[in-house]
XYZ file of C-alpha atoms in Angstrom:
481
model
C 0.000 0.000 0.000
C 2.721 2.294 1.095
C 4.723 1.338 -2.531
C 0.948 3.044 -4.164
C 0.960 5.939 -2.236
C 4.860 6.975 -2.843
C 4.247 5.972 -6.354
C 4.183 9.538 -8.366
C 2.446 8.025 -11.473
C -0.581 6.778 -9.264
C -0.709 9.879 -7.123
C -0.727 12.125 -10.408
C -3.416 10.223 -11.609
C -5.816 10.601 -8.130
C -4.951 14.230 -8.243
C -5.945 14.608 -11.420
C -9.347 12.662 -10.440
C -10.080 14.841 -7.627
C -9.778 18.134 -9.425
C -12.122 16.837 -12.059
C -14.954 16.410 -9.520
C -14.407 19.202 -7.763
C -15.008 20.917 -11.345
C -17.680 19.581 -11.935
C -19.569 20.004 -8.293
C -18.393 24.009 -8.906
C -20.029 24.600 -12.293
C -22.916 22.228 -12.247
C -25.415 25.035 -11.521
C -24.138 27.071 -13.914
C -25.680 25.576 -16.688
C -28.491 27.599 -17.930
C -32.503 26.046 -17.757
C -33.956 25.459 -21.293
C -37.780 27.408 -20.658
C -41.068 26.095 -21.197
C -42.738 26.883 -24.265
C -45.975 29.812 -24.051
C -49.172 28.364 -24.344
C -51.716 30.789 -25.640
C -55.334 31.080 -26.963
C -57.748 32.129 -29.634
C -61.176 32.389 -30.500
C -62.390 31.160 -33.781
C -65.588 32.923 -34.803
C -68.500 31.346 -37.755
C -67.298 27.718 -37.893
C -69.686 26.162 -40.402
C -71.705 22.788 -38.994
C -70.838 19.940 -41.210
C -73.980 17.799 -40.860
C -73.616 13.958 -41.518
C -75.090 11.028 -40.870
C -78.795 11.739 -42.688
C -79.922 9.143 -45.298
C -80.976 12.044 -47.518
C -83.344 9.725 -49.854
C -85.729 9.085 -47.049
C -84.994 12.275 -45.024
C -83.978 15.758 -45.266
C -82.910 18.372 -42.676
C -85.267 20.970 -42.945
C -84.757 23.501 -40.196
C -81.420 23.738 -37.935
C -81.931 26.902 -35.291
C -78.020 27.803 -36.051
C -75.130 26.348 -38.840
C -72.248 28.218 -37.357
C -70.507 28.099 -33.883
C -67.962 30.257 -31.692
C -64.459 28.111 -31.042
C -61.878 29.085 -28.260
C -58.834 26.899 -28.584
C -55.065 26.610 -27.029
C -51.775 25.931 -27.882
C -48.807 26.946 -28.483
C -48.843 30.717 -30.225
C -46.851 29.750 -33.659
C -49.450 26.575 -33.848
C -52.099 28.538 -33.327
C -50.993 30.902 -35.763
C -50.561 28.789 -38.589
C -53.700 26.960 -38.423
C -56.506 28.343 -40.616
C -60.762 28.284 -39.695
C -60.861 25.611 -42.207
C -58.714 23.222 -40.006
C -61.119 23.365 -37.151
C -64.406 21.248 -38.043
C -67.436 21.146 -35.971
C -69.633 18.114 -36.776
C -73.816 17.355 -36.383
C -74.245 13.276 -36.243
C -77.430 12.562 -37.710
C -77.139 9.077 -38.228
C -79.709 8.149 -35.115
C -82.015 11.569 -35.458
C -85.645 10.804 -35.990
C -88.411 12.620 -37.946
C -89.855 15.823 -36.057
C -87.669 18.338 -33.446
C -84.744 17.329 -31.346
C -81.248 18.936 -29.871
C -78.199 17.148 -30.402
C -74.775 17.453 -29.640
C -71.975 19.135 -31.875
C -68.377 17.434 -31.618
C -65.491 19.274 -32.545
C -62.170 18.109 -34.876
C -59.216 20.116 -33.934
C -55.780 19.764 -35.875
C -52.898 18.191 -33.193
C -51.632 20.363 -30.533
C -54.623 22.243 -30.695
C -57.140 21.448 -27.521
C -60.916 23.003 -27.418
C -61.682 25.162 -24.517
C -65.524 25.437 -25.223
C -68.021 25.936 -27.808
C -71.242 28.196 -28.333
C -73.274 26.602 -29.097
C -72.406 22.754 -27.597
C -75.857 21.744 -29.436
C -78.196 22.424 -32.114
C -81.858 22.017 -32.466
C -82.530 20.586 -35.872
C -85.844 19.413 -37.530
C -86.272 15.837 -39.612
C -88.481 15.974 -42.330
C -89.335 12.382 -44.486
C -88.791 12.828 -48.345
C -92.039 12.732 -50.491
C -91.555 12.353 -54.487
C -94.424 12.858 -57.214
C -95.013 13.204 -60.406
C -96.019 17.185 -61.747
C -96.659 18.141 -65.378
C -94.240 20.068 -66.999
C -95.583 23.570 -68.831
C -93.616 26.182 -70.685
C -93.784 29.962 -70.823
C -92.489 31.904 -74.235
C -91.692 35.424 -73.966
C -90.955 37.702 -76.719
C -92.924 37.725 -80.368
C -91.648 35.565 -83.450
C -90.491 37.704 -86.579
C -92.960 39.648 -87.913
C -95.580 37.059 -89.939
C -94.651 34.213 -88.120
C -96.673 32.368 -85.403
C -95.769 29.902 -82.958
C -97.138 26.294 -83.498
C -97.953 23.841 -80.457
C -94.947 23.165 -78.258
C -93.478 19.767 -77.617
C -91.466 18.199 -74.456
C -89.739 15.334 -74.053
C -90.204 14.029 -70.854
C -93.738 16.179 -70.202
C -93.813 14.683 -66.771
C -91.051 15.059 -64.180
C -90.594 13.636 -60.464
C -90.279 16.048 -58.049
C -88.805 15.282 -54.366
C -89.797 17.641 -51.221
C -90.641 17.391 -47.496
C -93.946 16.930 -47.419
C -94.992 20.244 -46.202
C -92.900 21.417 -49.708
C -94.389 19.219 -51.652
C -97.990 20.428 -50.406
C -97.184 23.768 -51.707
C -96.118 23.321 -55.600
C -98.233 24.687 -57.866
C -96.457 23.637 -61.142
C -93.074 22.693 -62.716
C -92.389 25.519 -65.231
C -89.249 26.631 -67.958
C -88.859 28.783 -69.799
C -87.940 29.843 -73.939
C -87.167 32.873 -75.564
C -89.061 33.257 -78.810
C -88.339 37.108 -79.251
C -87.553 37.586 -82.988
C -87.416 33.846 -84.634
C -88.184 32.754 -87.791
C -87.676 29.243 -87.171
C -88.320 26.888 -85.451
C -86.419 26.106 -81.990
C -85.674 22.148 -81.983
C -84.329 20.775 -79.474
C -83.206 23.391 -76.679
C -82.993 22.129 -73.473
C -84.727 24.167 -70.705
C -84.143 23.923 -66.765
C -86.788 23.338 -64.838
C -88.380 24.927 -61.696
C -90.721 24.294 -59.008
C -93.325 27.200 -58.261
C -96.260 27.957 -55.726
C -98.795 29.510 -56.550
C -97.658 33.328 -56.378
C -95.100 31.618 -58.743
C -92.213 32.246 -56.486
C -89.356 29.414 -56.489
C -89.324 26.591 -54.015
C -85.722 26.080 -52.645
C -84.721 22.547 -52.451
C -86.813 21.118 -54.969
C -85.394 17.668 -56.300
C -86.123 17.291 -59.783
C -86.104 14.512 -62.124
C -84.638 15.499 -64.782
C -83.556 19.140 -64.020
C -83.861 19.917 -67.579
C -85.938 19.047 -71.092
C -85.602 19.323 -74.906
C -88.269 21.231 -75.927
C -89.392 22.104 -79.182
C -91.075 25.387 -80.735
C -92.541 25.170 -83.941
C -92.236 28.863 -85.552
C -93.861 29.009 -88.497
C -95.557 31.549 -91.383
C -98.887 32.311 -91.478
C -101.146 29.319 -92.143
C -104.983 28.455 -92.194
C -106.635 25.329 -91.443
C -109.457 24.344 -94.365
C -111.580 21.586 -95.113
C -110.961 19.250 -97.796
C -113.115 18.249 -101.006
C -112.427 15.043 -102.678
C -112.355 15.485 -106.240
C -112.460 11.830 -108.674
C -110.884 11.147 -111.585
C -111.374 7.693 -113.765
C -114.305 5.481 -113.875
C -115.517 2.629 -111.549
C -116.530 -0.755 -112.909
C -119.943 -0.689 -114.823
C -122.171 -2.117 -111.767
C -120.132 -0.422 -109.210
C -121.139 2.880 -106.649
C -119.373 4.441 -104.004
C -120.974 3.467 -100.342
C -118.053 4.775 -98.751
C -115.528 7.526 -98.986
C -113.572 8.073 -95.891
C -110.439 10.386 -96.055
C -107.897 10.178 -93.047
C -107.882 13.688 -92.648
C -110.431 16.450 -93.172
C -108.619 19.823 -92.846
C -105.442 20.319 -94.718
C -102.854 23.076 -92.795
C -101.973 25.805 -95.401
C -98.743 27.921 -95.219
C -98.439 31.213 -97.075
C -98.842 34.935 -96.560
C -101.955 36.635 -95.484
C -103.622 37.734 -98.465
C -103.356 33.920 -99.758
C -104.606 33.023 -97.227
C -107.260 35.037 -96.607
C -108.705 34.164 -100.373
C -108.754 30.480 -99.706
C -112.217 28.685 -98.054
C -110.582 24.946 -98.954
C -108.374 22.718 -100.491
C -109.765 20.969 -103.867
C -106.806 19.485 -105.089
C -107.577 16.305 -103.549
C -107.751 13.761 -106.394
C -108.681 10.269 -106.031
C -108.352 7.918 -108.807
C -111.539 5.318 -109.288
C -109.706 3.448 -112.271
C -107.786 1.836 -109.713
C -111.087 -0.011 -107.912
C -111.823 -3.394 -110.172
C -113.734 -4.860 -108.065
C -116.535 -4.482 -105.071
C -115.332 -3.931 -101.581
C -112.919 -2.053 -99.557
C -109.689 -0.221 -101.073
C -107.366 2.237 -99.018
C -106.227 4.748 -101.864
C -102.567 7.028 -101.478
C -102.658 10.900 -102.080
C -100.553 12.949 -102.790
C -101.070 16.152 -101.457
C -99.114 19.561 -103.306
C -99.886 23.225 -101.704
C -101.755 25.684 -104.046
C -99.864 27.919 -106.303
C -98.806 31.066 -104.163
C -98.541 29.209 -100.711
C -94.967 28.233 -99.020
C -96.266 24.895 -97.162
C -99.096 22.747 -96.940
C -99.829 19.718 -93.919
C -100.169 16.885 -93.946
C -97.977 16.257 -97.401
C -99.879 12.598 -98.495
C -103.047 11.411 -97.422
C -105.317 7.970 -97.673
C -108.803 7.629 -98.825
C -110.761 4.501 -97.801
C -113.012 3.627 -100.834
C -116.157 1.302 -100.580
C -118.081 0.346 -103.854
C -121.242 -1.911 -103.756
C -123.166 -3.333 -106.633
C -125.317 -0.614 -108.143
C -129.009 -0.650 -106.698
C -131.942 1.347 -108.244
C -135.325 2.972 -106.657
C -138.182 5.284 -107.518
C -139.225 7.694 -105.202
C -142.050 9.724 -105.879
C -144.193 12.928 -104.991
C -141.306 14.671 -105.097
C -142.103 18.316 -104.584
C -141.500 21.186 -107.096
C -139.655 24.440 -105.402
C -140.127 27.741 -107.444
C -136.864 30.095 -106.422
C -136.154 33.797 -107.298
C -139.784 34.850 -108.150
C -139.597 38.756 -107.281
C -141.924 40.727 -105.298
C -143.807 42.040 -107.807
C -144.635 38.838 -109.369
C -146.532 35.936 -108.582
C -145.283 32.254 -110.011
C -147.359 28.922 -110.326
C -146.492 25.394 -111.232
C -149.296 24.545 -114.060
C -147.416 21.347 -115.413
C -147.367 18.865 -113.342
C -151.020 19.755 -112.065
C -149.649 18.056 -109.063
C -146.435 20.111 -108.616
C -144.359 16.825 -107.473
C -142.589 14.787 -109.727
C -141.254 10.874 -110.045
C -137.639 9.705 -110.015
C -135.835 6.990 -110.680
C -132.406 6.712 -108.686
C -129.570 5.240 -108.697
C -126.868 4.268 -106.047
C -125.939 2.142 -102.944
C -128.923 0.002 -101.681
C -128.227 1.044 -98.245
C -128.342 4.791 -99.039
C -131.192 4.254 -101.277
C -133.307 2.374 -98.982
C -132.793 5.256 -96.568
C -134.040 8.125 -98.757
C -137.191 9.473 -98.659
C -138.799 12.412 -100.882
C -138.066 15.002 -98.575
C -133.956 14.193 -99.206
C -134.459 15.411 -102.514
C -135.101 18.583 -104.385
C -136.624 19.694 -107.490
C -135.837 23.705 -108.135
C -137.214 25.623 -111.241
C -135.495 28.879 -110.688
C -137.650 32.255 -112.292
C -135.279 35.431 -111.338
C -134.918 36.212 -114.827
C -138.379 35.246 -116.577
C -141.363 38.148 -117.434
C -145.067 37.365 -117.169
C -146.185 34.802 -119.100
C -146.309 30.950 -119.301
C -142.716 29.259 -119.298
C -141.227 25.733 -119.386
C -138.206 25.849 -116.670
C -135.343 23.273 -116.574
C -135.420 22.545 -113.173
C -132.822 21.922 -111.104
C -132.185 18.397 -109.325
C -130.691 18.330 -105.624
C -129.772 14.633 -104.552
C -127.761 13.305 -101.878
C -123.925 12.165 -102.164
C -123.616 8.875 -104.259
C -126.710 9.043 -105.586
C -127.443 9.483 -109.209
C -131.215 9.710 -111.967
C -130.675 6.660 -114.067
C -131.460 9.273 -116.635
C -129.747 11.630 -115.770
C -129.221 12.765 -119.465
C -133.350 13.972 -119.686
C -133.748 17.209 -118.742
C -136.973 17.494 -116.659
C -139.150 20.380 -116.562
C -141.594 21.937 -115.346
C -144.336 24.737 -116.657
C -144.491 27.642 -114.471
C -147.188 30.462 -114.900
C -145.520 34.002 -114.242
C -148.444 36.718 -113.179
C -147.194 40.337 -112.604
C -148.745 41.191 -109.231
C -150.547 44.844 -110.583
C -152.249 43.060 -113.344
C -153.759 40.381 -110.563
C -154.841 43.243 -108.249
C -156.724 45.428 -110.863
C -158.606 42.634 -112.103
C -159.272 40.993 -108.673
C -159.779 43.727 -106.314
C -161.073 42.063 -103.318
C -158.583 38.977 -103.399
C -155.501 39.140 -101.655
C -152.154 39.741 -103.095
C -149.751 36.158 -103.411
C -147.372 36.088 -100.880
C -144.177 34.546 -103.468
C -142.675 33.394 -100.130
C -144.726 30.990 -99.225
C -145.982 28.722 -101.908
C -149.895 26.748 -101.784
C -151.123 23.225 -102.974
C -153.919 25.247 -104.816
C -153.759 25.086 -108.331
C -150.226 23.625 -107.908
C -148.981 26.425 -106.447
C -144.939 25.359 -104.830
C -143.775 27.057 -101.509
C -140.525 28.217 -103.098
C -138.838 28.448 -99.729
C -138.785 24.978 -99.528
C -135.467 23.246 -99.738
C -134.430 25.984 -102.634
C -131.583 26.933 -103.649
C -129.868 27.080 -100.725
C -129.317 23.096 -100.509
C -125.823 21.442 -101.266
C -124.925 22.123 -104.783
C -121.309 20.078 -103.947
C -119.535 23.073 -103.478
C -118.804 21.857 -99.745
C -117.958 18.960 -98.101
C -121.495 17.456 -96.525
C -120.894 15.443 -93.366
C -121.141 11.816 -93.530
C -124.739 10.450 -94.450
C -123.179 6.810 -92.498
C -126.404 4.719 -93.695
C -125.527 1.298 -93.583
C -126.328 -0.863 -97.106
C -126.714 -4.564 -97.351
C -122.934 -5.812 -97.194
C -122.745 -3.136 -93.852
C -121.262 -0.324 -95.773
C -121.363 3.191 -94.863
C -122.614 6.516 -96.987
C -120.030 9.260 -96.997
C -120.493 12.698 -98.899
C -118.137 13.202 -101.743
C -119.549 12.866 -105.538
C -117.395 11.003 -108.201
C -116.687 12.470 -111.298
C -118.723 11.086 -113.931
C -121.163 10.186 -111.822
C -124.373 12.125 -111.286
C -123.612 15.514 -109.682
C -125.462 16.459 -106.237
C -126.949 19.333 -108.181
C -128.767 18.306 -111.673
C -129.977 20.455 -114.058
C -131.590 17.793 -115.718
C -129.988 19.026 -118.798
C -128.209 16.779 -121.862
């Protein structure tokens, strides 16, 4: 031990050892403290509420008394400072709410190192309402004029029906599902253009939150010139089958849609170029006939472009009908007329046509008219003129038939019959074969216009239309060659 303590080496190296710690124990508390970092605070102001949760096809949140809360947070100052309000969420669960009122709790996502001190509001009252869907028509509104001349035409949707998806007490309130077009200056028309869609009470003010299926349409707006709807005359051309009558002429339109400016228009009562060839019928029955259909010279346009005609023929079928009366027409006031030939005033005919139209007839269907505007006193024989019904034809039609009428001028009558009474020319007698002239006169269809449908049914069930056929007898007869 002694040899360790008087060796220098070893008591250098204690020395040494010892000064160290002594060091150390001096200067130890000089060392200076790291400090603690500042924790600070903020308040956040308008933090939306993120609702979730809600099976929005059964359910919608309707009413929520507030969507944006006050935030105070802490932290430390430079975390605090680079956070934005986005960072900071504040959430609504609505995953268990039910239909009708309740208050429910808000949680709060903050970003790390970031604690929440409170939050105004902690809860929300919100109000459930269940989704109701129906079906609404869909109607559109124009504004603006087309060019000048042109007219809108009927407009066309496709869908014309939309579903529409509300709370209920929405729903309750729509009045109708409306869009809207622009027509202001056209002069064509708008194909295609798709229009949104929106739901309206009935002050017409928009309902917010309306669901609808589809949002939008193609619509179409015809925008068109002028154009005038007019009835259609069948006109015939060629010859049916010796044996053969029409019991049935039945067009698949009746008014033809002219296009053109307005003083065409305005000249036209109906469209006669409608013709209809017989020479293709060869046989009795049924036969659908094409048409062509061209617009008159001086119009643009003309609607439909092609038509059908349904053509029945039945065998031909013959009758007499007799006692048919004879009508004096355009006997002035001055004058008095009187049917001397036939003493009875009536005459026979012999007719031909459909049996089913025939057998229908009677004497009263039929008129006999000698027309006098233009004769002077004295004894006359007047072609008179024959009125028949559609289809139906005189097997001799090539005899004229007439009648003699007795013209009296009213002055000569009163001098030499003072205490008779003057002849009232408007309303004929049976004396002396005197004809009421205002009897089925004139006035009747001369096949200038399309008659309605006579639909009398003949023996093989066939119908009567109106329409004459060339080369067959006329509705009007003059009983001329």
């Amino acid at each position: 031990m002694n040899k360790w303590i008087n060796n220098n080496n070893i008591s250098k190296v204690l020395a040494l050892a010892v000064s160290i710690l002594l060091w150390s124990m001096v200067h130890l508390n000089d060392v200076t403290p790291t400090p603690t970092a500042k924790i600070d605070s903020r308040i956040i102001d308008n933090v939306k509420v993120q609702a979730f949760g809600l099976d929005e096809k059964k359910y919608i949140l309707s009413a929520m008394d507030t969507d944006q809360v006050q935030l105070e947070v802490k932290g430390k100052k430079s975390d605090l400072l680079s956070m934005y309000s986005e960072d900071y969420k504040v959430r609504l669960d609505l995953s268990n709410a039910k239909v009708g009122t309740s208050t429910l709790p808000l949680s709060v996502d903050v970003p790390s190192g970031v604690e929440v001190v409170s939050v105004q509001p902690s809860s929300v009252t919100v109000n459930i309402e269940k989704r109701d869907t129906s079906s609404f028509p869909v109607s559109i509104v124009t504004s603006g004029q087309p060019a000048t001349g042109y007219q809108m035409g009927s407009i066309t949707m496709e869908p014309s029906t939309v579903s529409v998806t509300l709370p209920e007490s929405d729903l309750k309130r729509v009045d109708k599902i409306q869009g809207s077009v622009s027509i202001d200056g056209e002069d064509a028309t708008i194909k295609e253009k798709r229009v949104k869609l929106t739901a309206l009470d009935k002050q017409g003010k928009e309902i917010e939150g309306a669901v609808i299926e589809p949002s939008s349409i193609s619509v179409v707006v015809p925008i068109t010139p002028p154009y005038k709807e007019v009835p259609i005359e069948l006109h015939y051309t060629g010859q049916l089958p010796d044996g053969l009558v029409i019991s049935k002429a039945q067009p698949s339109v009746t008014t033809v849609k002219l296009y053109g400016s307005q003083e065409a228009l305005a000249g036209i009562k109906s469209y006669n170029d409608v013709d209809v060839d017989l020479g293709q019928i060869k046989d009795a029955g049924t036969m659908v006939l094409p048409v062509d259909l061209t617009p008159p010279q001086g119009f643009e346009k003309i609607e439909p472009s092609s038509m059908e005609v349904e053509i029945t023929t039945v065998s031909n079928s013959q009758r007499v009908i007799d006692d048919i009366p004879i009508t004096i027409s355009g006997a002035g006031s001055d004058v008095q007329a009187a049917i001397k030939s036939p003493a009875s005033g009536t005459m026979s005919l012999k007719l031909s046509g459909a049996p089913g139209l025939l057998n229908s007839l009677t004497k009263d269907d039929i008129q006999l008219i000698a027309s006098v505007g233009n004769l002077k006193p004295g004894t006359h024989q007047v072609n008179l003129q024959v009125v028949l019904p559609r289809y139906v034809s005189r097997v001799d039609q090539g005899t004229a038939l007439t009648a003699t009428i007795e013209i009296k001028d009213n002055a000569a009558t009163t001098s030499t019959q003072p205490d008779s009474k003057p002849h009232d020319n408007s309303k004929g007698t049976t004396d002396n074969g005197t004809t009421d002239n205002g009897t089925k006169g004139s006035g009747g269809n001369t096949g200038s216009e399309t008659d309605p449908n006579v639909d009398e049914t003949d023996n093989n069930g066939a119908a009567n239309d109106t329409t004459p056929p060339e080369g067959q007898e006329p509705q009007t007869d003059t009983g001329s060659p």
